[in-house]
Short mmCIF file of C-alpha atoms in Angstrom, two decimals:
data_model
loop_
_atom_site.label_atom_id
_atom_site.label_comp_id
_atom_site.label_asym_id
_atom_site.label_seq_id
_atom_site.Cartn_x
_atom_site.Cartn_y
_atom_site.Cartn_z
CA UNK C 1 0.00 -0.01 0.00
CA UNK C 2 1.41 3.38 -0.96
CA UNK C 3 1.46 6.45 1.28
CA UNK C 4 -1.34 7.92 -0.87
CA UNK C 5 -3.45 4.77 -0.37
CA UNK C 6 -2.83 4.83 3.37
CA UNK C 7 -3.75 8.51 3.56
CA UNK C 8 -6.99 7.93 1.65
CA UNK C 9 -7.81 4.91 3.79
CA UNK C 10 -7.34 7.22 6.80
CA UNK C 11 -9.68 9.94 5.59
CA UNK C 12 -12.02 9.00 8.45
CA UNK C 13 -9.47 10.72 10.75
CA UNK C 14 -10.79 13.87 12.34
CA UNK C 15 -14.01 12.03 13.12
CA UNK C 16 -16.72 12.71 15.69
CA UNK C 17 -14.62 11.74 18.73
CA UNK C 18 -11.82 14.11 17.84
CA UNK C 19 -14.08 16.94 16.70
CA UNK C 20 -15.64 17.00 20.15
CA UNK C 21 -12.38 17.50 22.04
CA UNK C 22 -10.15 19.12 19.41
CA UNK C 23 -10.61 22.73 20.56
CA UNK C 24 -10.46 21.73 24.23
CA UNK C 25 -7.08 20.08 23.74
CA UNK C 26 -5.44 22.79 21.68
CA UNK C 27 -6.75 25.63 23.82
CA UNK C 28 -5.47 23.81 26.87
CA UNK C 29 -2.09 23.22 25.23
CA UNK C 30 -1.70 26.97 24.69
CA UNK C 31 -1.96 27.13 20.89
CA UNK C 32 -2.19 30.83 20.03
CA UNK C 33 -4.67 30.94 17.17
CA UNK C 34 -4.88 34.75 17.39
CA UNK C 35 -1.15 35.30 17.00
CA UNK C 36 -1.06 32.90 14.03
CA UNK C 37 -3.95 34.57 12.24
CA UNK C 38 -2.50 38.05 12.83
CA UNK C 39 0.81 36.92 11.32
CA UNK C 40 -0.99 35.49 8.29
CA UNK C 41 -3.10 38.64 7.81
CA UNK C 42 0.03 40.83 8.01
CA UNK C 43 1.86 38.66 5.48
CA UNK C 44 -1.08 38.71 3.06
CA UNK C 45 -1.67 42.46 3.34
CA UNK C 46 1.95 43.26 2.52
CA UNK C 47 1.02 42.14 -0.99
CA UNK C 48 -2.72 42.96 -1.04
CA UNK C 49 -3.35 45.83 1.40
CA UNK C 50 -7.09 46.02 0.78
CA UNK C 51 -7.72 42.27 1.22
CA UNK C 52 -11.28 41.79 2.50
CA UNK C 53 -12.36 38.26 1.43
CA UNK C 54 -10.67 35.15 2.83
CA UNK C 55 -11.12 31.40 2.38
CA UNK C 56 -9.58 29.12 5.04
CA UNK C 57 -8.93 25.68 3.50
CA UNK C 58 -8.94 22.67 5.82
CA UNK C 59 -10.45 24.93 8.47
CA UNK C 60 -11.18 22.15 10.97
CA UNK C 61 -13.41 23.27 13.79
CA UNK C 62 -12.81 26.94 12.94
CA UNK C 63 -10.03 27.69 15.42
CA UNK C 64 -8.28 30.05 13.00
CA UNK C 65 -11.40 30.99 11.07
CA UNK C 66 -13.06 32.66 14.06
CA UNK C 67 -10.07 35.00 14.34
CA UNK C 68 -9.86 35.60 10.60
CA UNK C 69 -13.49 36.73 10.89
CA UNK C 70 -12.29 39.58 13.14
CA UNK C 71 -9.59 40.57 10.65
CA UNK C 72 -11.40 40.32 7.28
CA UNK C 73 -14.77 41.60 6.16
CA UNK C 74 -15.91 38.28 4.69
CA UNK C 75 -14.61 34.80 5.51
CA UNK C 76 -15.54 31.27 4.44
CA UNK C 77 -14.11 27.86 5.28
CA UNK C 78 -13.61 24.53 3.53
CA UNK C 79 -13.30 21.21 5.39
CA UNK C 80 -13.15 17.56 4.33
CA UNK C 81 -14.22 16.07 7.68
CA UNK C 82 -18.00 16.34 8.16
CA UNK C 83 -17.83 16.32 12.00
CA UNK C 84 -15.14 19.01 12.04
CA UNK C 85 -17.09 21.14 9.55
CA UNK C 86 -20.23 20.81 11.61
CA UNK C 87 -18.36 21.93 14.74
CA UNK C 88 -17.09 24.97 12.81
CA UNK C 89 -20.63 25.85 11.68
CA UNK C 90 -21.89 25.65 15.26
CA UNK C 91 -19.05 27.85 16.46
CA UNK C 92 -19.46 30.37 13.64
CA UNK C 93 -23.12 30.84 12.76
CA UNK C 94 -23.48 32.88 9.60
CA UNK C 95 -20.10 31.78 8.18
CA UNK C 96 -20.23 29.41 5.22
CA UNK C 97 -18.18 26.26 5.83
CA UNK C 98 -18.17 24.19 2.63
CA UNK C 99 -17.58 20.46 2.40
CA UNK C 100 -14.60 19.79 0.18
CA UNK C 101 -11.19 18.30 -0.48
CA UNK C 102 -8.30 20.76 -0.95
CA UNK C 103 -7.14 18.78 -3.99
CA UNK C 104 -10.34 19.27 -5.99
CA UNK C 105 -13.09 21.77 -5.07
CA UNK C 106 -15.01 24.43 -6.95
CA UNK C 107 -16.85 27.13 -5.04
CA UNK C 108 -17.72 29.31 -8.01
CA UNK C 109 -16.25 32.43 -6.47
CA UNK C 110 -12.86 33.97 -5.76
CA UNK C 111 -11.14 35.55 -2.76
CA UNK C 112 -8.40 38.03 -1.97
CA UNK C 113 -6.66 35.55 0.37
CA UNK C 114 -6.71 31.76 0.75
CA UNK C 115 -5.09 30.13 3.73
CA UNK C 116 -4.20 26.59 4.75
CA UNK C 117 -3.11 26.33 8.37
CA UNK C 118 -1.72 23.88 10.96
CA UNK C 119 0.36 21.86 8.48
CA UNK C 120 -2.81 20.60 6.75
CA UNK C 121 -1.20 20.90 3.32
CA UNK C 122 0.92 17.88 4.34
CA UNK C 123 -2.13 15.63 3.94
CA UNK C 124 -1.49 15.78 0.21
CA UNK C 125 0.19 12.43 -0.43
CA UNK C 126 2.66 13.31 -3.19
CA UNK C 127 4.29 16.24 -4.96
CA UNK C 128 1.70 15.78 -7.72
CA UNK C 129 -1.15 16.18 -5.19
CA UNK C 130 0.59 19.17 -3.63
CA UNK C 131 0.76 20.83 -7.04
CA UNK C 132 -2.86 19.94 -7.74
CA UNK C 133 -3.98 21.51 -4.47
CA UNK C 134 -2.06 24.74 -5.06
CA UNK C 135 -3.51 24.99 -8.58
CA UNK C 136 -6.99 24.77 -7.03
CA UNK C 137 -6.02 27.44 -4.49
CA UNK C 138 -4.92 29.69 -7.37
CA UNK C 139 -8.24 29.25 -9.21
CA UNK C 140 -10.06 30.57 -6.12
CA UNK C 141 -7.98 33.74 -5.94
CA UNK C 142 -8.49 37.09 -7.62
CA UNK C 143 -5.56 38.14 -9.85
CA UNK C 144 -2.96 39.47 -7.42
CA UNK C 145 -4.53 37.48 -4.59
CA UNK C 146 -2.44 35.82 -1.93
CA UNK C 147 -2.17 32.20 -0.72
CA UNK C 148 -0.64 31.77 2.73
CA UNK C 149 0.29 28.19 3.67
CA UNK C 150 1.53 26.96 7.03
CA UNK C 151 3.56 23.91 5.94
CA UNK C 152 4.22 20.69 7.75
CA UNK C 153 7.79 20.01 8.83
CA UNK C 154 10.54 19.73 6.23
CA UNK C 155 12.53 16.43 6.20
CA UNK C 156 15.45 18.10 7.97
CA UNK C 157 13.30 19.76 10.66
CA UNK C 158 11.03 16.82 11.49
CA UNK C 159 11.83 15.30 14.90
CA UNK C 160 11.81 11.54 14.29
CA UNK C 161 10.56 9.66 17.32
CA UNK C 162 9.10 12.76 18.98
CA UNK C 163 6.75 12.12 21.90
CA UNK C 164 4.32 14.75 23.19
CA UNK C 165 2.01 14.44 26.20
CA UNK C 166 -0.56 16.78 27.71
CA UNK C 167 -3.46 16.61 30.14
CA UNK C 168 -6.00 19.41 30.04
CA UNK C 169 -9.27 20.02 31.86
CA UNK C 170 -11.75 22.43 30.29
CA UNK C 171 -15.42 22.86 31.12
CA UNK C 172 -15.44 19.73 33.31
CA UNK C 173 -13.93 17.50 30.64
CA UNK C 174 -10.43 16.09 31.18
CA UNK C 175 -8.49 15.00 28.10
CA UNK C 176 -5.16 13.22 28.01
CA UNK C 177 -3.33 13.43 24.68
CA UNK C 178 -0.22 11.38 23.98
CA UNK C 179 1.40 11.31 20.55
CA UNK C 180 4.35 9.54 18.95
CA UNK C 181 5.73 10.55 15.54
CA UNK C 182 8.04 8.49 13.32
CA UNK C 183 9.43 8.90 9.80
CA UNK C 184 8.66 6.27 7.21
CA UNK C 185 10.11 7.14 3.85
CA UNK C 186 8.87 10.58 2.76
CA UNK C 187 6.08 10.80 5.36
CA UNK C 188 5.62 11.24 9.10
CA UNK C 189 3.32 8.82 10.88
CA UNK C 190 1.80 10.21 14.04
CA UNK C 191 -0.27 8.07 16.39
CA UNK C 192 -2.27 10.19 18.80
CA UNK C 193 -3.91 8.52 21.79
CA UNK C 194 -6.74 10.30 23.62
CA UNK C 195 -8.37 9.45 26.93
CA UNK C 196 -11.49 11.55 27.61
CA UNK C 197 -12.96 11.54 31.10
CA UNK C 198 -16.13 13.19 32.35
CA UNK C 199 -17.91 13.04 35.71
CA UNK C 200 -20.75 10.54 35.51
CA UNK C 201 -19.65 9.26 32.09
CA UNK C 202 -16.38 7.51 32.86
CA UNK C 203 -13.34 7.43 30.61
CA UNK C 204 -12.97 6.35 27.00
CA UNK C 205 -9.95 5.90 24.75
CA UNK C 206 -9.51 6.39 21.02
CA UNK C 207 -6.56 6.69 18.63
CA UNK C 208 -6.10 8.91 15.57
CA UNK C 209 -3.32 8.10 13.12
CA UNK C 210 -2.06 10.88 10.85
CA UNK C 211 0.10 10.31 7.78
CA UNK C 212 1.63 13.65 6.74
CA UNK C 213 4.04 14.15 3.85
CA UNK C 214 7.51 15.54 4.46
CA UNK C 215 7.98 17.86 1.48
CA UNK C 216 11.16 19.86 1.12
CA UNK C 217 11.17 23.65 0.97
CA UNK C 218 12.15 23.49 -2.71
CA UNK C 219 9.26 21.14 -3.48
CA UNK C 220 6.79 23.60 -1.93
CA UNK C 221 8.33 26.52 -3.80
CA UNK C 222 8.31 24.73 -7.14
CA UNK C 223 4.68 23.66 -6.60
CA UNK C 224 3.71 27.30 -5.96
CA UNK C 225 5.49 28.42 -9.12
CA UNK C 226 3.88 25.66 -11.17
CA UNK C 227 0.45 26.93 -9.99
CA UNK C 228 1.23 30.45 -11.24
CA UNK C 229 2.45 32.07 -8.01
CA UNK C 230 5.47 34.09 -7.12
CA UNK C 231 6.47 32.72 -3.70
CA UNK C 232 8.49 33.64 -0.64
CA UNK C 233 9.20 31.66 2.52
CA UNK C 234 9.00 33.43 5.88
CA UNK C 235 10.93 31.29 8.39
CA UNK C 236 9.67 33.16 11.44
CA UNK C 237 6.06 32.33 12.25
CA UNK C 238 4.18 31.57 15.47
CA UNK C 239 3.65 27.93 14.45
CA UNK C 240 7.42 27.34 14.34
CA UNK C 241 7.31 25.95 10.78
CA UNK C 242 7.36 29.23 8.86
CA UNK C 243 4.90 30.38 6.21
CA UNK C 244 4.83 30.21 2.43
CA UNK C 245 3.32 33.31 0.84
CA UNK C 246 2.31 33.01 -2.80
CA UNK C 247 0.99 35.87 -4.96
CA UNK C 248 -1.09 34.89 -7.96
CA UNK C 249 -0.16 36.47 -11.30
CA UNK C 250 -1.83 39.86 -11.44
CA UNK C 251 -2.83 39.75 -15.09
CA UNK C 252 -5.55 37.18 -14.55
CA UNK C 253 -3.76 34.68 -16.74
CA UNK C 254 -2.22 32.32 -14.21
CA UNK C 255 -1.09 28.87 -15.25
CA UNK C 256 -4.14 26.88 -16.30
CA UNK C 257 -4.81 23.59 -14.56
CA UNK C 258 -3.98 20.44 -16.52
CA UNK C 259 -6.39 17.50 -16.77
CA UNK C 260 -4.35 15.76 -14.10
CA UNK C 261 -4.66 18.76 -11.75
CA UNK C 262 -8.40 18.79 -12.31
CA UNK C 263 -8.56 15.10 -11.54
CA UNK C 264 -10.17 14.26 -14.88
CA UNK C 265 -7.37 12.27 -16.44
#
């Protein structure tokens, strides 16, 4: 089974169990969604000062999207996991959260800024899928629009064998999260164990396994250029992984998607 096959077989990750505790865990772990969204907005507006419309791709439960809503006049989200998308809709009434896969979606509209946060771009299983996703991002941008991508770790920055453990209690729910990450070929495999305990309900355990590609910086940059962007890499970002900032060609004639990129071959 290839990495791509394993990733597709695992597309039930981010299911109902995780959607319920996702925000509790990351809030408790101290993830600073506000600082991350402010850094993204600043990077985008250096190239498009009047940016008002934003699409957050792979928006999850809306952790970043709720802050983008404070920084942009109009925001929308896109999410593959139905439970995560539903959680985002509950958290952000009035904000459109579309079902969709970053590799192939069509919303019929364009934005000033598209974002893809929290290393989610790494769920593309190959360089070809990475290029396909960025071509779709470009098609949803106005000429001169900006794509800001928070990448997953590069091969040389990934910590093979890394173990992380946290216990948080929020709103009467205690969650233990223990993860182990290992490199296999060009991907990182992260097993995340959760124990969720509530008064009167006992404790339950579940495991999420995440297979995330380890693309190099040059592979990201070339994929941006293939999609019709000029691109820069900003190594300093709150996430610790840096940000890629791509500006779509301003003449409205960006590189057209091939049949393979459209998924019609």
